[in-house]
Short mmCIF file of C-alpha atoms in Angstrom, two decimals:
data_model
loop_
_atom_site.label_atom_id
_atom_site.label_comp_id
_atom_site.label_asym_id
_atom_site.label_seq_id
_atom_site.Cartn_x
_atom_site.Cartn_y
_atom_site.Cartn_z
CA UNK A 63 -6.74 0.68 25.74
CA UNK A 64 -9.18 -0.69 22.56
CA UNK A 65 -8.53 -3.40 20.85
CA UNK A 66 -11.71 -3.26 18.93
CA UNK A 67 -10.19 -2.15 15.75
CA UNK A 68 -7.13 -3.20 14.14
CA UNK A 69 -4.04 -0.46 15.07
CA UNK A 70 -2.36 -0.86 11.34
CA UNK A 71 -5.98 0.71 10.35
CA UNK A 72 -6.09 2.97 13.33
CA UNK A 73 -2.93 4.38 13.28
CA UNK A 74 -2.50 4.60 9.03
CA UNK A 75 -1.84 7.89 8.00
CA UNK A 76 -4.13 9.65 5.67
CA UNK A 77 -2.69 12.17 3.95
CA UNK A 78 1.32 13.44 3.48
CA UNK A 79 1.51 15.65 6.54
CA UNK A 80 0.56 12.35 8.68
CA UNK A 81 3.93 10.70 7.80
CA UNK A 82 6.00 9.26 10.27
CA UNK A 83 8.93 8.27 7.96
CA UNK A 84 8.90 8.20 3.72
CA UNK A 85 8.53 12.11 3.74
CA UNK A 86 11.07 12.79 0.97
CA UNK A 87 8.85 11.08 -1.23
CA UNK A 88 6.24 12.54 0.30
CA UNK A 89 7.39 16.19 -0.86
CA UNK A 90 8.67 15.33 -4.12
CA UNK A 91 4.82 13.67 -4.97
CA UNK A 92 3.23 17.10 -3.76
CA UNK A 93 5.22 18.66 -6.48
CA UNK A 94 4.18 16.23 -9.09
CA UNK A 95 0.22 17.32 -7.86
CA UNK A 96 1.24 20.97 -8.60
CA UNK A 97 2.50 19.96 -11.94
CA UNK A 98 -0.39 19.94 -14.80
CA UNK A 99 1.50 17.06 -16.66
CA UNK A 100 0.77 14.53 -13.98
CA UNK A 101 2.76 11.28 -15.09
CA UNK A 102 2.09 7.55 -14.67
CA UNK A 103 3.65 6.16 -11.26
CA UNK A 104 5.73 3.00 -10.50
CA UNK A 105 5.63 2.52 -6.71
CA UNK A 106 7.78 -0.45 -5.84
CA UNK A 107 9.77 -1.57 -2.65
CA UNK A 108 8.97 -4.72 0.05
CA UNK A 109 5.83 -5.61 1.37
CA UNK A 110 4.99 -3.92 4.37
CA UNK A 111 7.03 -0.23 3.36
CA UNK A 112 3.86 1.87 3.21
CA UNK A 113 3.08 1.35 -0.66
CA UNK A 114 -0.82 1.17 -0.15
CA UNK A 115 -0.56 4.55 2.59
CA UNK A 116 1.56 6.74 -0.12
CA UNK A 117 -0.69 5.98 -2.53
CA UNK A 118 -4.33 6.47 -0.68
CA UNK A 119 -2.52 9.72 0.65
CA UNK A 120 -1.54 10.36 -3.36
CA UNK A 121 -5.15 10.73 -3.86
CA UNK A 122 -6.38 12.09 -1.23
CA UNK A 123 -4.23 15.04 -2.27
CA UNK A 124 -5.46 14.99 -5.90
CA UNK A 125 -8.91 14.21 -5.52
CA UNK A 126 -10.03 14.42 -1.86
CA UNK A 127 -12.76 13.11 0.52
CA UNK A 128 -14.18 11.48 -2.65
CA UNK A 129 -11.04 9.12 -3.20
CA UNK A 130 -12.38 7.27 0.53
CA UNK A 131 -15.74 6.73 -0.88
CA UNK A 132 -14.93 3.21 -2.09
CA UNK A 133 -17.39 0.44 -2.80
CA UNK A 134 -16.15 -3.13 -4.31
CA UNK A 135 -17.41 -3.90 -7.88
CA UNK A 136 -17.39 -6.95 -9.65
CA UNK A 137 -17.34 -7.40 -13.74
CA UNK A 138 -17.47 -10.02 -16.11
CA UNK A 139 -14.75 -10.07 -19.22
CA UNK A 140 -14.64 -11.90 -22.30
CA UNK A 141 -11.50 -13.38 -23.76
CA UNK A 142 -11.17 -13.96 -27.35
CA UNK A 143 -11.61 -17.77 -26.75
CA UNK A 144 -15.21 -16.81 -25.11
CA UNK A 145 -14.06 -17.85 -21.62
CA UNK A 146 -15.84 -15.47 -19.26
CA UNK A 147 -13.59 -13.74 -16.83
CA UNK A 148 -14.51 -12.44 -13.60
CA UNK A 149 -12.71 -9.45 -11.93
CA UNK A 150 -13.49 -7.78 -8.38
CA UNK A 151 -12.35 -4.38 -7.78
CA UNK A 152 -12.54 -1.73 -5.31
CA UNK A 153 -13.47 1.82 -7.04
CA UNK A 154 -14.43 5.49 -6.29
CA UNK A 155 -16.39 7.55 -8.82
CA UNK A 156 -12.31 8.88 -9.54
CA UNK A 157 -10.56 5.54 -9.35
CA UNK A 158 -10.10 2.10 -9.13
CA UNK A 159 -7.75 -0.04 -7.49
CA UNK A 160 -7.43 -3.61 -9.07
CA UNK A 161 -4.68 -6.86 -9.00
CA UNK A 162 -5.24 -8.46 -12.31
CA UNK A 163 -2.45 -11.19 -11.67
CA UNK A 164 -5.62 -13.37 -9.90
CA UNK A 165 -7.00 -13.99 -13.44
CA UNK A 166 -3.40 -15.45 -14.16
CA UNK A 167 -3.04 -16.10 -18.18
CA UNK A 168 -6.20 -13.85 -18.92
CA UNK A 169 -5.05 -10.97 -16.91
CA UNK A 170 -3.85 -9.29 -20.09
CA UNK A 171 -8.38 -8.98 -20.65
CA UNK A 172 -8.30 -7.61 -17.35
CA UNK A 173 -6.26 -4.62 -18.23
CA UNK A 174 -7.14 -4.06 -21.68
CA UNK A 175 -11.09 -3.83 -20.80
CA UNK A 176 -10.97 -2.01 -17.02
CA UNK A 177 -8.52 0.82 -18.53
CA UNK A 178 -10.89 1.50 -21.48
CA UNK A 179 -14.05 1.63 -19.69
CA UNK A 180 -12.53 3.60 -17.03
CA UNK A 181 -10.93 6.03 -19.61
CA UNK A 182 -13.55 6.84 -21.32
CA UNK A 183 -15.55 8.59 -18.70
CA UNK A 184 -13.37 11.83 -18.11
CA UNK A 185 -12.77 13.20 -14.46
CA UNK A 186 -15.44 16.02 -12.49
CA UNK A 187 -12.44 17.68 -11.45
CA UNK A 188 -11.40 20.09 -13.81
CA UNK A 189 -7.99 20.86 -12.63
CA UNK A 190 -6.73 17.05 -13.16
CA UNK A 191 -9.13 15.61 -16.18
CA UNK A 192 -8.29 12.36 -15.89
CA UNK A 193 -9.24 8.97 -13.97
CA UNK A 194 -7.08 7.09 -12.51
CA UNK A 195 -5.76 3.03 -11.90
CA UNK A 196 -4.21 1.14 -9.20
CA UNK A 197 -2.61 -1.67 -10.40
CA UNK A 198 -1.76 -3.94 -7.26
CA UNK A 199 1.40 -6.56 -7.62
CA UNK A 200 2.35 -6.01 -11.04
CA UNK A 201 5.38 -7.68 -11.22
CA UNK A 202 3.05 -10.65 -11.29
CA UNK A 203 1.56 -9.59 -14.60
CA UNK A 204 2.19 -11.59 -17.39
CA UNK A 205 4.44 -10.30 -20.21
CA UNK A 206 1.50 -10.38 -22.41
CA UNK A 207 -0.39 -8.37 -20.12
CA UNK A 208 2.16 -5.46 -19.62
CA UNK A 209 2.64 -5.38 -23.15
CA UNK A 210 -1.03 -4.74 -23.40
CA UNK A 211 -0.93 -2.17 -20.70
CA UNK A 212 1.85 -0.18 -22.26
CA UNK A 213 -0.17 -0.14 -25.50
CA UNK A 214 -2.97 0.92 -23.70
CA UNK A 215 -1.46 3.40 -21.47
CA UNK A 216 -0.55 5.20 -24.84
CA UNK A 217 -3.53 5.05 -26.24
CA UNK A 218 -5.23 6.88 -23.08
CA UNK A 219 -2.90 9.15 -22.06
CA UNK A 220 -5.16 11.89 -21.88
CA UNK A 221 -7.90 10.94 -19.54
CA UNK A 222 -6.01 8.28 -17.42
CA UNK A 223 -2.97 7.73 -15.40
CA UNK A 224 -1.96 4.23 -14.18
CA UNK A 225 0.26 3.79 -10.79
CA UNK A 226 1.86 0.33 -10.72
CA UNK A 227 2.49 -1.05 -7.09
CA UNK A 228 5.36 -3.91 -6.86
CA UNK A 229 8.08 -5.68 -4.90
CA UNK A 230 9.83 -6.04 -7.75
CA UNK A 231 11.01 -3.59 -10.10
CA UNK A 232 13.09 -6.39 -12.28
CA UNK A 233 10.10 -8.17 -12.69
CA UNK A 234 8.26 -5.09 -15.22
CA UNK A 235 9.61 -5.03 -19.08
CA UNK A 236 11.88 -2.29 -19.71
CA UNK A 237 9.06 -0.55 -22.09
CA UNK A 238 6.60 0.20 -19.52
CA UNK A 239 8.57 1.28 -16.62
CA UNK A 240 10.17 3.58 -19.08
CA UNK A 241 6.62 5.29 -19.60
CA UNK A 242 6.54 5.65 -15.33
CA UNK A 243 8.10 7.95 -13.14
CA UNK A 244 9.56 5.53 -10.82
CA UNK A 245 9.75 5.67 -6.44
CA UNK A 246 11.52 3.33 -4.46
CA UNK A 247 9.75 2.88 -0.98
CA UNK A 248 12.04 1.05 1.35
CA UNK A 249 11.37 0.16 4.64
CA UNK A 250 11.66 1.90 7.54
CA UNK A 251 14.42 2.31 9.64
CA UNK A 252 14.73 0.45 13.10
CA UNK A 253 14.62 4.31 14.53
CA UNK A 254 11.76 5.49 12.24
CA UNK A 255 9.61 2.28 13.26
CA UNK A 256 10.44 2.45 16.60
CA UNK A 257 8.73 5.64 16.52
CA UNK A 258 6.10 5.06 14.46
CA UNK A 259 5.07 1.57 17.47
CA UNK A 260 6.10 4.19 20.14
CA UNK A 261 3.42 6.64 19.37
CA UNK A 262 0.92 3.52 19.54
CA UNK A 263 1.31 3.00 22.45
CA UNK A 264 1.32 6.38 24.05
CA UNK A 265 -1.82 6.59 21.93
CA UNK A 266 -3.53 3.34 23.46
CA UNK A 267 -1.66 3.67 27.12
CA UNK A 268 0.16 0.62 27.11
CA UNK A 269 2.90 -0.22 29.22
CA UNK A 270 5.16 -1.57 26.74
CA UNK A 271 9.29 -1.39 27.66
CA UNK A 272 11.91 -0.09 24.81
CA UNK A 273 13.26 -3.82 24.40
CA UNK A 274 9.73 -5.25 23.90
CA UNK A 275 9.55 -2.97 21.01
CA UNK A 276 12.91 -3.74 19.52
CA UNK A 277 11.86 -7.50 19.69
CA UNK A 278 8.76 -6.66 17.76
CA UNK A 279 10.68 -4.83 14.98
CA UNK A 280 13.58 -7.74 14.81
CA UNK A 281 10.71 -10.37 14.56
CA UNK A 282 8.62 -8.21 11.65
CA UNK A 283 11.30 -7.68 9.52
CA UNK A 284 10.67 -4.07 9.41
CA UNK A 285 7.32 -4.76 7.82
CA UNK A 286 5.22 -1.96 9.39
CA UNK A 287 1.52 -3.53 9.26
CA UNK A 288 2.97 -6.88 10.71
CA UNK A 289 5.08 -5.16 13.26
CA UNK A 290 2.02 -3.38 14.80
CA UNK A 291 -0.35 -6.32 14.63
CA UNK A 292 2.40 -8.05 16.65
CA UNK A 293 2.02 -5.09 18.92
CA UNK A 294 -1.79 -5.30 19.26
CA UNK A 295 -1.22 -8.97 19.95
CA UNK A 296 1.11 -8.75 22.73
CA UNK A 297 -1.22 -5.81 23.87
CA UNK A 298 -4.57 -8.05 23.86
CA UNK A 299 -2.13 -11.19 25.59
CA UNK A 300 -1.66 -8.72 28.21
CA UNK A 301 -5.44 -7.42 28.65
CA UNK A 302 -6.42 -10.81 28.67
CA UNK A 303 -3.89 -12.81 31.03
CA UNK A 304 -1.59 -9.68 32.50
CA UNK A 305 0.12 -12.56 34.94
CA UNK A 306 1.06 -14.71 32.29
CA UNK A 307 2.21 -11.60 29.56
CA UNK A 308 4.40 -10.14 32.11
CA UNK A 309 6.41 -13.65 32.59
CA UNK A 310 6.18 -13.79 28.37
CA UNK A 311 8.12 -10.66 28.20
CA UNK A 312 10.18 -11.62 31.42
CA UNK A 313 11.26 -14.58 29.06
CA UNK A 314 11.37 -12.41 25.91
CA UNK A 315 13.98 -9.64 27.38
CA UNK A 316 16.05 -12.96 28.57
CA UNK A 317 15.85 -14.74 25.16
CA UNK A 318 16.92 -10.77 23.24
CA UNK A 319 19.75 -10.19 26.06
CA UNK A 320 21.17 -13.65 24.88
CA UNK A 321 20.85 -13.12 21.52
CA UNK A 322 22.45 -10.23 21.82
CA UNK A 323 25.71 -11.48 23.50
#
C-alpha cells in the first residue's frame, strides 16, 4: 500500500471517460466541445462535488496535454487610487486559473486587468481561438467586481471564455449568470462514493470492511476529497499501529451499530 502521495491526487480523474459519478454532465460538456460557439460556464454546487476535476477534465478535452503544463505566476495591479495590488495565479500558455476574492475590495482590478491581458493574446489552437479563465469562488466577488466582469466578458467575447466556479449560485447578479451556461454539480451519492473509496482500496490493497467505509462517507459529508483523505488516514493509522487501528474500528462499527438503532 503507498501512502507517499495523497489518494484525492492519486485517484482524480483526468479526463471525462475517468468519471466515477457526474457523467451526465460529463456528456452534455463533450457536446458543448463539438460546438464552434463555445459559451462561458457557471460551475456551481458544494465544496467537495468534483468542481475543480470537471473542469481540468473540460480542458483537457479542449486543449490537451498542454492544459497540465501549469506554472504559478505572480503580477502586480494598479488601482485607480495607486495602491499596488498583488495577484498569484496558476496559468498554462492556454489558461489561467485565478480567485480574485483574496484582493477583497480591489478584486474588481483583478478581473478587469488579468482578462485583458489574457485576451489579447489569441489561442495556437485554431479550432477553438480563444483563451480561457478560471475564476475560483466567485460568489465571493464583490458586486463591483462582477459588474466589471460582465462588462468585460462582452467586450472579449471573441478570444476568451470565462468559467465561474461557486457554492453559491444566489450569490452572482442576475446579469452575469445570464451571459453563462449554467451546471449544477451536486454531490455524490452515498452509492456513487462508496464506489468511488471502494476502488481505492482495491487499488492500494487495503483491508477496509463495507461499514468502515459508510462511516467515512457519514463523517465527510459526501465531500469526496475529504472523504478519501479520511480514508488514507485510517489507512496510514493502520500501517503504522495495526493493533491499535483494528480496536479503533472495533469501536467505530460499535459506535455506527448504535447510532443506527
Amino acid at each position: 500500500m503507498s501512502i507517499k502521495q495523497l489518494w484525492c491526487d492519486k485517484y482524480r480523474p483526468e479526463r471525462f471517460d475517468q468519471f466515477q459519478f457526474h457523467q451526465n454532465e460529463a456528456a452534455r460538456l463533450k457536446k458543448l466541445i463539438s460546438r464552434e460557439n463555445f459559451p462561458h460556464l457557471f460551475i456551481y454546487g458544494p465544496c467537495g462535488s468534483g468542481k475543480r476535476t470537471i473542469v481540468r477534465s473540460l480542458l483537457f478535452e479542449i486543449f490537451g496535454s498542454s492544459s497540465r503544463k501549469l506554472k504559478i505566476e505572480t503580477k502586480i495591479f494598479e488601482a485607480p487610487s495607486g495602491k499596488k495590488i498583488i495577484q498569484t495565479f496558476l496559468s498554462s500558455n492556454l489558461h489561467l486559473e485565478v480567485n480574485p476574492s483574496e484582493n477583497g475590495y480591489y478584486d474588481r482590478v483583478v478581473v478587469q486587468e488579468l482578462i485583458k491581458n489574457m485576451a489579447t493574446n489569441l489561442s495556437v489552437i485554431k479550432k477553438y481561438p480563444f483563451r480561457m479563465i478560471i475564476i475560483d469562488q466567485a460568489d465571493s466577488l464583490t458586486k463591483e467586481a462582477q459588474q466589471a466582469l460582465r462588462r468585460t466578458m462582452e467586450k472579449y467575447a471573441e478570444t476568451c471564455r470565462i468559467i465561474l466556479m461557486a457554492e453559491h449560485s444566489s450569490r452572482i447578479i442576475p446579469a452575469l449568470k445570464s451571459r453563462c451556461l449554467m451546471f449544477r454539480c451536486s454531490s455524490p451519492s452515498t452509492d456513487e462514493l462508496f464506489q468511488v473509496l471502494q476502488t481505492i482500496t482495491k487499488a492500494e490493497q487495503f483491508d477496509c470492511n463495507e461499514t468502515l467505509i459508510n462511516n467515512v462517507i457519514r463523517d465527510s459529508d459526501h465531500n469526496v476529497r475529504r472523504a478519501i483523505i479520511l480514508l488514507q488516514t485510517i489507512a496510514i493509522q493502520q500501517e503504522l499501529n495495526p493493533q491499535q487501528q483494528r480496536k479503533n474500528n472495533i469501536q467505530q462499527l460499535e459506535q455506527f451499530r448504535w447510532q443506527q438503532k
